[in-house]
Amino acid sequence: MAPPLPLVFLLMTVELHVEAPEEVREGETADLTCNTTCSLTDPTFIWYKDGQPLTTKTIKNNQLHLQTVSSEDAGSYSCAVRGSQHLCSTAHSLRVRYPPKNVSVSISSGFSVNLTCSSDGNPPVKIYTWFKEGGTSPVGSGHRYSPLQSGSYYCEAQNEHGAQRSDLVPVDLNGHSVILHAAAGVGLCGVAVFLAVFFWMRRRRQSRNTNDPDYVNTGPPPDDDSSSDQDYEIAIDTGLNAPPPDDDSSSTDDYENITDYYENVTALK
C-alpha cells in the first residue's frame, strides 16, 4: 500500500474561496466563511486582512465573525489552511457604509475669510450646511463658505446614513472689513480719475477741431536759397522750352513777350 501523500499536494487540487457580503453598514455584524472543495480532517484556517494575519478577531472553524462592524473593518479578506499558507484564497473586498465622522472646519484668509468643511464618510459627503451660533436657519451651503458677519460658525455634513456637526469656529471680520472697504475706495477713485481724464481729452480734441480753419498744407518754405534756385531754374526752363502756338493769332505776340522776359531774367541772374 502506497504511503499517503502530504497535505500540501492534496491542497493543490483544492480551491479556497471566501463567502461574505460585499457591503455592510457600520454597527451591523458580518460573518466571512472560508470554503473548500475538499473535506479536510480538523483543518486550522488562517484569515488575512489586506495581506496581514488577523489575530484579534473571532475565528471559529472556517468562519471569521465581525461583531459590530466599524469603518476600520473595511478591506480585502482572504483565507488559507495552516501549513499551506502559500495556497491562499482569492481576496474578497468588504465595504462598510457609515455616516459622516471627523467633521472639521478650517479657516483661510486673504481679502476675505473662507471656511472649508471636511469629513470622512461612505458614501462620501456631498451635502454641507452652514450655521451661525444662536441661529436655527442655515446661512450657507456647500463645501466652502465665506461669512459676511463676525461670530461663531459650524458646518453639518450629511449623507444617506446620517449627519454630524463640526465644532464651533470663531470668525472676526473687523480687520478684513477695513481692508475690503479700503480696496473698494481705491478702485472707485481710480475709475473716477480715468473717466475725468478721458472726457477732458475728448472735449479738448473737439474744441481744437472746431476752432482751427480748413486749409491746405502746402509745406514749409525752403530753408535756403538752393531749393528756391532750383525751382526758379525749372520755371525758367519750362517757360523757355514751351512750344510756340500753332497759329499766327495774338497769342504769338504774347509768347514772344514771355520768352523775351525769361531771357532777360536769366541774363540778370
Short mmCIF file of C-alpha atoms in Angstrom, two decimals:
data_model
loop_
_atom_site.label_atom_id
_atom_site.label_comp_id
_atom_site.label_asym_id
_atom_site.label_seq_id
_atom_site.Cartn_x
_atom_site.Cartn_y
_atom_site.Cartn_z
CA MET A 1 0.00 0.00 0.00
CA ALA A 2 1.39 3.39 -1.01
CA PRO A 3 2.03 5.94 1.78
CA PRO A 4 -0.41 8.88 1.99
CA LEU A 5 0.55 12.00 0.11
CA PRO A 6 1.49 15.10 2.10
CA LEU A 7 -1.27 17.60 2.75
CA VAL A 8 0.36 20.19 0.53
CA PHE A 9 -0.21 18.03 -2.55
CA LEU A 10 -3.81 17.41 -1.61
CA LEU A 11 -4.49 21.13 -1.32
CA MET A 12 -3.08 21.83 -4.74
CA THR A 13 -6.32 20.44 -6.15
CA VAL A 14 -8.48 22.22 -3.58
CA GLU A 15 -9.86 25.68 -4.29
CA LEU A 16 -10.39 28.02 -1.38
CA HIS A 17 -12.78 30.92 -1.65
CA VAL A 18 -14.38 33.41 0.74
CA GLU A 19 -18.13 33.78 1.07
CA ALA A 20 -19.15 37.10 2.62
CA PRO A 21 -21.40 40.08 1.98
CA GLU A 22 -19.87 42.69 -0.29
CA GLU A 23 -21.17 45.58 1.79
CA VAL A 24 -22.35 46.05 5.37
CA ARG A 25 -23.45 49.03 7.40
CA GLU A 26 -21.49 50.23 10.39
CA GLY A 27 -22.87 48.71 13.61
CA GLU A 28 -24.07 45.52 11.98
CA THR A 29 -22.45 42.07 12.26
CA ALA A 30 -20.78 40.17 9.42
CA ASP A 31 -19.63 36.55 9.02
CA LEU A 32 -16.99 35.54 6.48
CA THR A 33 -16.69 31.85 5.54
CA CYS A 34 -13.68 30.10 4.03
CA ASN A 35 -14.99 27.25 1.85
CA THR A 36 -13.09 24.41 0.21
CA THR A 37 -13.96 21.77 -2.37
CA CYS A 38 -12.38 19.02 -0.29
CA SER A 39 -13.07 17.53 3.13
CA LEU A 40 -10.10 18.06 5.42
CA THR A 41 -9.50 16.45 8.82
CA ASP A 42 -9.65 19.10 11.50
CA PRO A 43 -8.01 21.88 9.47
CA THR A 44 -6.99 25.16 11.03
CA PHE A 45 -7.94 28.21 8.99
CA ILE A 46 -5.94 31.40 8.91
CA TRP A 47 -7.50 34.74 7.94
CA TYR A 48 -5.80 37.74 6.37
CA LYS A 49 -6.89 41.35 6.05
CA ASP A 50 -5.05 43.43 3.47
CA GLY A 51 -2.34 40.76 3.42
CA GLN A 52 -1.76 40.77 7.19
CA PRO A 53 -2.75 37.83 9.51
CA LEU A 54 -5.70 38.52 11.81
CA THR A 55 -5.15 37.67 15.48
CA THR A 56 -7.68 39.84 17.28
CA LYS A 57 -10.86 38.65 15.54
CA THR A 58 -13.10 35.73 16.46
CA ILE A 59 -12.33 32.72 14.28
CA LYS A 60 -14.44 29.58 14.66
CA ASN A 61 -13.80 26.66 12.38
CA ASN A 62 -13.82 28.16 8.90
CA GLN A 63 -15.69 31.39 9.84
CA LEU A 64 -14.49 34.86 10.70
CA HIS A 65 -17.03 36.70 12.84
CA LEU A 66 -17.06 40.52 12.83
CA GLN A 67 -19.07 41.79 15.75
CA THR A 68 -20.34 45.39 15.48
CA VAL A 69 -18.69 46.29 12.18
CA SER A 70 -16.91 49.65 12.04
CA SER A 71 -15.36 51.62 9.23
CA GLU A 72 -11.95 50.17 10.18
CA ASP A 73 -13.19 46.69 9.18
CA ALA A 74 -13.40 47.64 5.51
CA GLY A 75 -10.71 45.95 3.45
CA SER A 76 -9.63 42.88 1.49
CA TYR A 77 -10.03 39.47 3.19
CA SER A 78 -8.56 36.08 2.27
CA CYS A 79 -8.08 32.72 3.96
CA ALA A 80 -5.70 29.72 3.97
CA VAL A 81 -5.10 26.43 5.80
CA ARG A 82 -2.31 26.32 8.33
CA GLY A 83 0.67 24.51 6.95
CA SER A 84 -0.18 25.59 3.41
CA GLN A 85 -0.35 29.34 3.76
CA HIS A 86 1.03 29.80 0.25
CA LEU A 87 -2.22 28.34 -1.09
CA CYS A 88 -4.33 31.35 -0.19
CA SER A 89 -7.83 32.01 -1.40
CA THR A 90 -8.82 34.78 -3.74
CA ALA A 91 -9.21 38.08 -1.86
CA HIS A 92 -12.71 39.34 -1.11
CA SER A 93 -13.38 43.05 -0.73
CA LEU A 94 -15.64 44.11 2.13
CA ARG A 95 -17.09 47.63 2.04
CA VAL A 96 -18.52 49.35 5.10
CA ARG A 97 -21.03 52.15 4.79
CA TYR A 98 -21.09 54.70 7.59
CA PRO A 99 -22.34 58.23 8.33
CA PRO A 100 -20.02 61.26 8.33
CA LYS A 101 -17.38 61.41 11.03
CA ASN A 102 -14.36 63.56 11.88
CA VAL A 103 -16.17 66.68 10.64
CA SER A 104 -13.94 69.74 10.97
CA VAL A 105 -13.69 73.34 9.71
CA SER A 106 -10.52 75.07 8.51
CA ILE A 107 -10.07 78.83 8.02
CA SER A 108 -8.16 80.63 5.27
CA SER A 109 -7.96 84.40 4.95
CA GLY A 110 -6.86 86.96 2.37
CA PHE A 111 -9.12 89.77 1.20
CA SER A 112 -11.93 87.63 2.65
CA VAL A 113 -12.34 84.85 5.21
CA ASN A 114 -13.16 81.40 3.80
CA LEU A 115 -14.38 78.42 5.82
CA THR A 116 -13.85 74.88 4.47
CA CYS A 117 -15.67 71.84 5.84
CA SER A 118 -14.13 68.36 5.60
CA SER A 119 -15.36 64.94 6.74
CA ASP A 120 -15.00 61.20 6.35
CA GLY A 121 -17.97 59.12 5.23
CA ASN A 122 -19.06 56.30 2.95
CA PRO A 123 -20.59 57.20 0.61
CA PRO A 124 -18.63 60.47 0.51
CA VAL A 125 -20.42 63.51 1.86
CA LYS A 126 -21.95 65.79 -0.77
CA ILE A 127 -24.30 67.85 1.43
CA TYR A 128 -22.73 70.54 3.62
CA THR A 129 -24.83 73.09 5.50
CA TRP A 130 -23.51 76.10 7.44
CA PHE A 131 -24.99 77.59 10.61
CA LYS A 132 -24.20 80.54 12.83
CA GLU A 133 -24.24 80.10 16.58
CA GLY A 134 -27.60 81.07 18.02
CA GLY A 135 -29.46 80.65 14.73
CA THR A 136 -31.72 77.85 13.61
CA SER A 137 -31.77 78.60 9.89
CA PRO A 138 -28.84 77.78 7.58
CA VAL A 139 -26.65 80.69 6.49
CA GLY A 140 -24.97 78.86 3.62
CA SER A 141 -24.36 75.55 1.87
CA GLY A 142 -21.56 73.83 0.03
CA HIS A 143 -18.06 72.65 0.82
CA ARG A 144 -16.84 76.25 1.31
CA TYR A 145 -18.49 79.29 2.84
CA SER A 146 -17.49 82.97 3.19
CA PRO A 147 -19.18 84.56 6.23
CA LEU A 148 -20.37 88.16 6.00
CA GLN A 149 -20.55 88.82 9.75
CA SER A 150 -18.35 88.14 12.74
CA GLY A 151 -19.44 85.30 15.00
CA SER A 152 -19.05 81.56 15.56
CA TYR A 153 -19.94 79.13 12.77
CA TYR A 154 -20.19 75.37 12.31
CA CYS A 155 -20.96 73.06 9.41
CA GLU A 156 -23.12 69.95 9.22
CA ALA A 157 -22.07 67.08 6.93
CA GLN A 158 -24.73 64.65 5.76
CA ASN A 159 -25.01 61.50 3.66
CA GLU A 160 -27.69 58.82 3.36
CA HIS A 161 -26.64 57.15 6.61
CA GLY A 162 -26.65 60.14 8.92
CA ALA A 163 -25.21 63.56 9.74
CA GLN A 164 -22.61 65.07 12.05
CA ARG A 165 -21.71 68.63 13.07
CA SER A 166 -18.33 70.22 13.47
CA ASP A 167 -17.15 72.23 16.45
CA LEU A 168 -17.80 75.97 16.57
CA VAL A 169 -15.21 78.15 14.84
CA PRO A 170 -14.94 81.86 15.82
CA VAL A 171 -14.66 84.35 12.95
CA ASP A 172 -13.61 88.00 13.34
CA LEU A 173 -14.20 90.16 10.26
CA ASN A 174 -13.31 93.58 11.72
CA GLY A 175 -9.82 93.77 10.20
CA HIS A 176 -10.93 92.23 6.90
CA SER A 177 -13.84 94.66 6.51
CA VAL A 178 -11.42 97.60 6.78
CA ILE A 179 -9.24 96.06 4.07
CA LEU A 180 -12.21 95.45 1.81
CA HIS A 181 -13.52 98.99 2.22
CA ALA A 182 -10.08 100.48 1.54
CA ALA A 183 -9.62 98.37 -1.59
CA ALA A 184 -13.07 99.35 -2.83
CA GLY A 185 -12.34 103.05 -2.21
CA VAL A 186 -9.05 102.93 -4.12
CA GLY A 187 -10.74 101.16 -7.01
CA LEU A 188 -13.53 103.74 -7.27
CA CYS A 189 -11.08 106.65 -7.13
CA GLY A 190 -9.02 105.13 -9.92
CA VAL A 191 -12.08 104.74 -12.13
CA ALA A 192 -13.16 108.33 -11.45
CA VAL A 193 -9.73 109.75 -12.38
CA PHE A 194 -9.61 107.71 -15.59
CA LEU A 195 -13.05 108.91 -16.69
CA ALA A 196 -12.22 112.55 -15.90
CA VAL A 197 -9.01 112.44 -17.99
CA PHE A 198 -10.78 110.66 -20.84
CA PHE A 199 -13.60 113.22 -21.13
CA TRP A 200 -11.17 116.17 -20.76
CA MET A 201 -9.03 114.91 -23.65
CA ARG A 202 -12.11 114.25 -25.75
CA ARG A 203 -13.51 117.77 -25.13
CA ARG A 204 -10.12 119.35 -25.91
CA ARG A 205 -9.90 117.47 -29.19
CA GLN A 206 -13.39 118.54 -30.24
CA SER A 207 -12.64 122.20 -29.35
CA ARG A 208 -9.44 122.14 -31.41
CA ASN A 209 -11.23 120.71 -34.45
CA THR A 210 -13.92 123.41 -34.20
CA ASN A 211 -11.58 126.43 -33.86
CA ASP A 212 -8.97 125.51 -36.48
CA PRO A 213 -9.84 126.76 -40.07
CA ASP A 214 -9.70 124.44 -43.03
CA TYR A 215 -6.57 124.88 -45.09
CA VAL A 216 -4.35 123.03 -47.49
CA ASN A 217 -0.92 122.35 -46.20
CA THR A 218 1.48 123.32 -48.96
CA GLY A 219 4.51 122.54 -46.86
CA PRO A 220 7.05 124.81 -45.20
CA PRO A 221 9.00 127.38 -47.23
CA PRO A 222 12.50 126.41 -48.24
CA ASP A 223 15.16 126.99 -45.62
CA ASP A 224 17.93 128.10 -48.00
CA ASP A 225 18.48 129.58 -51.42
CA SER A 226 19.47 126.32 -53.05
CA SER A 227 15.99 124.87 -53.23
CA SER A 228 14.47 128.18 -54.40
CA ASP A 229 17.14 128.47 -57.11
CA GLN A 230 16.33 125.00 -58.36
CA ASP A 231 12.63 125.76 -58.50
CA TYR A 232 13.38 129.03 -60.26
CA GLU A 233 15.54 127.37 -62.90
CA ILE A 234 12.85 124.74 -63.50
CA ALA A 235 10.30 127.51 -64.06
CA ILE A 236 12.66 129.30 -66.48
CA ASP A 237 13.35 126.13 -68.41
CA THR A 238 9.67 125.37 -68.60
CA GLY A 239 8.99 128.85 -69.99
CA LEU A 240 11.86 128.80 -72.48
CA ASN A 241 11.17 125.31 -73.75
CA ALA A 242 7.43 125.77 -74.11
CA PRO A 243 6.35 125.20 -77.75
CA PRO A 244 5.05 128.16 -79.72
CA PRO A 245 1.41 128.34 -80.63
CA ASP A 246 0.22 126.76 -83.84
CA ASP A 247 -1.42 129.84 -85.34
CA ASP A 248 -0.49 133.46 -86.00
CA SER A 249 -3.01 134.89 -83.66
CA SER A 250 -2.32 137.36 -80.92
CA SER A 251 -1.12 134.55 -78.72
CA THR A 252 2.11 134.55 -80.79
CA ASP A 253 2.95 138.03 -79.59
CA ASP A 254 2.29 137.02 -76.03
CA TYR A 255 4.56 134.02 -76.42
CA GLU A 256 7.40 136.17 -77.73
CA ASN A 257 6.97 138.67 -74.94
CA ILE A 258 7.11 135.94 -72.32
CA THR A 259 10.19 134.42 -73.96
CA ASP A 260 11.99 137.77 -74.01
CA TYR A 261 11.10 138.26 -70.34
CA TYR A 262 12.57 134.95 -69.29
CA GLU A 263 15.74 135.60 -71.31
CA ASN A 264 16.22 138.96 -69.62
CA VAL A 265 15.69 137.48 -66.23
CA THR A 266 18.17 134.69 -66.96
CA ALA A 267 20.78 137.23 -68.06
CA LEU A 268 20.33 139.18 -64.83
CA LYS A 269 20.66 136.05 -62.70
#
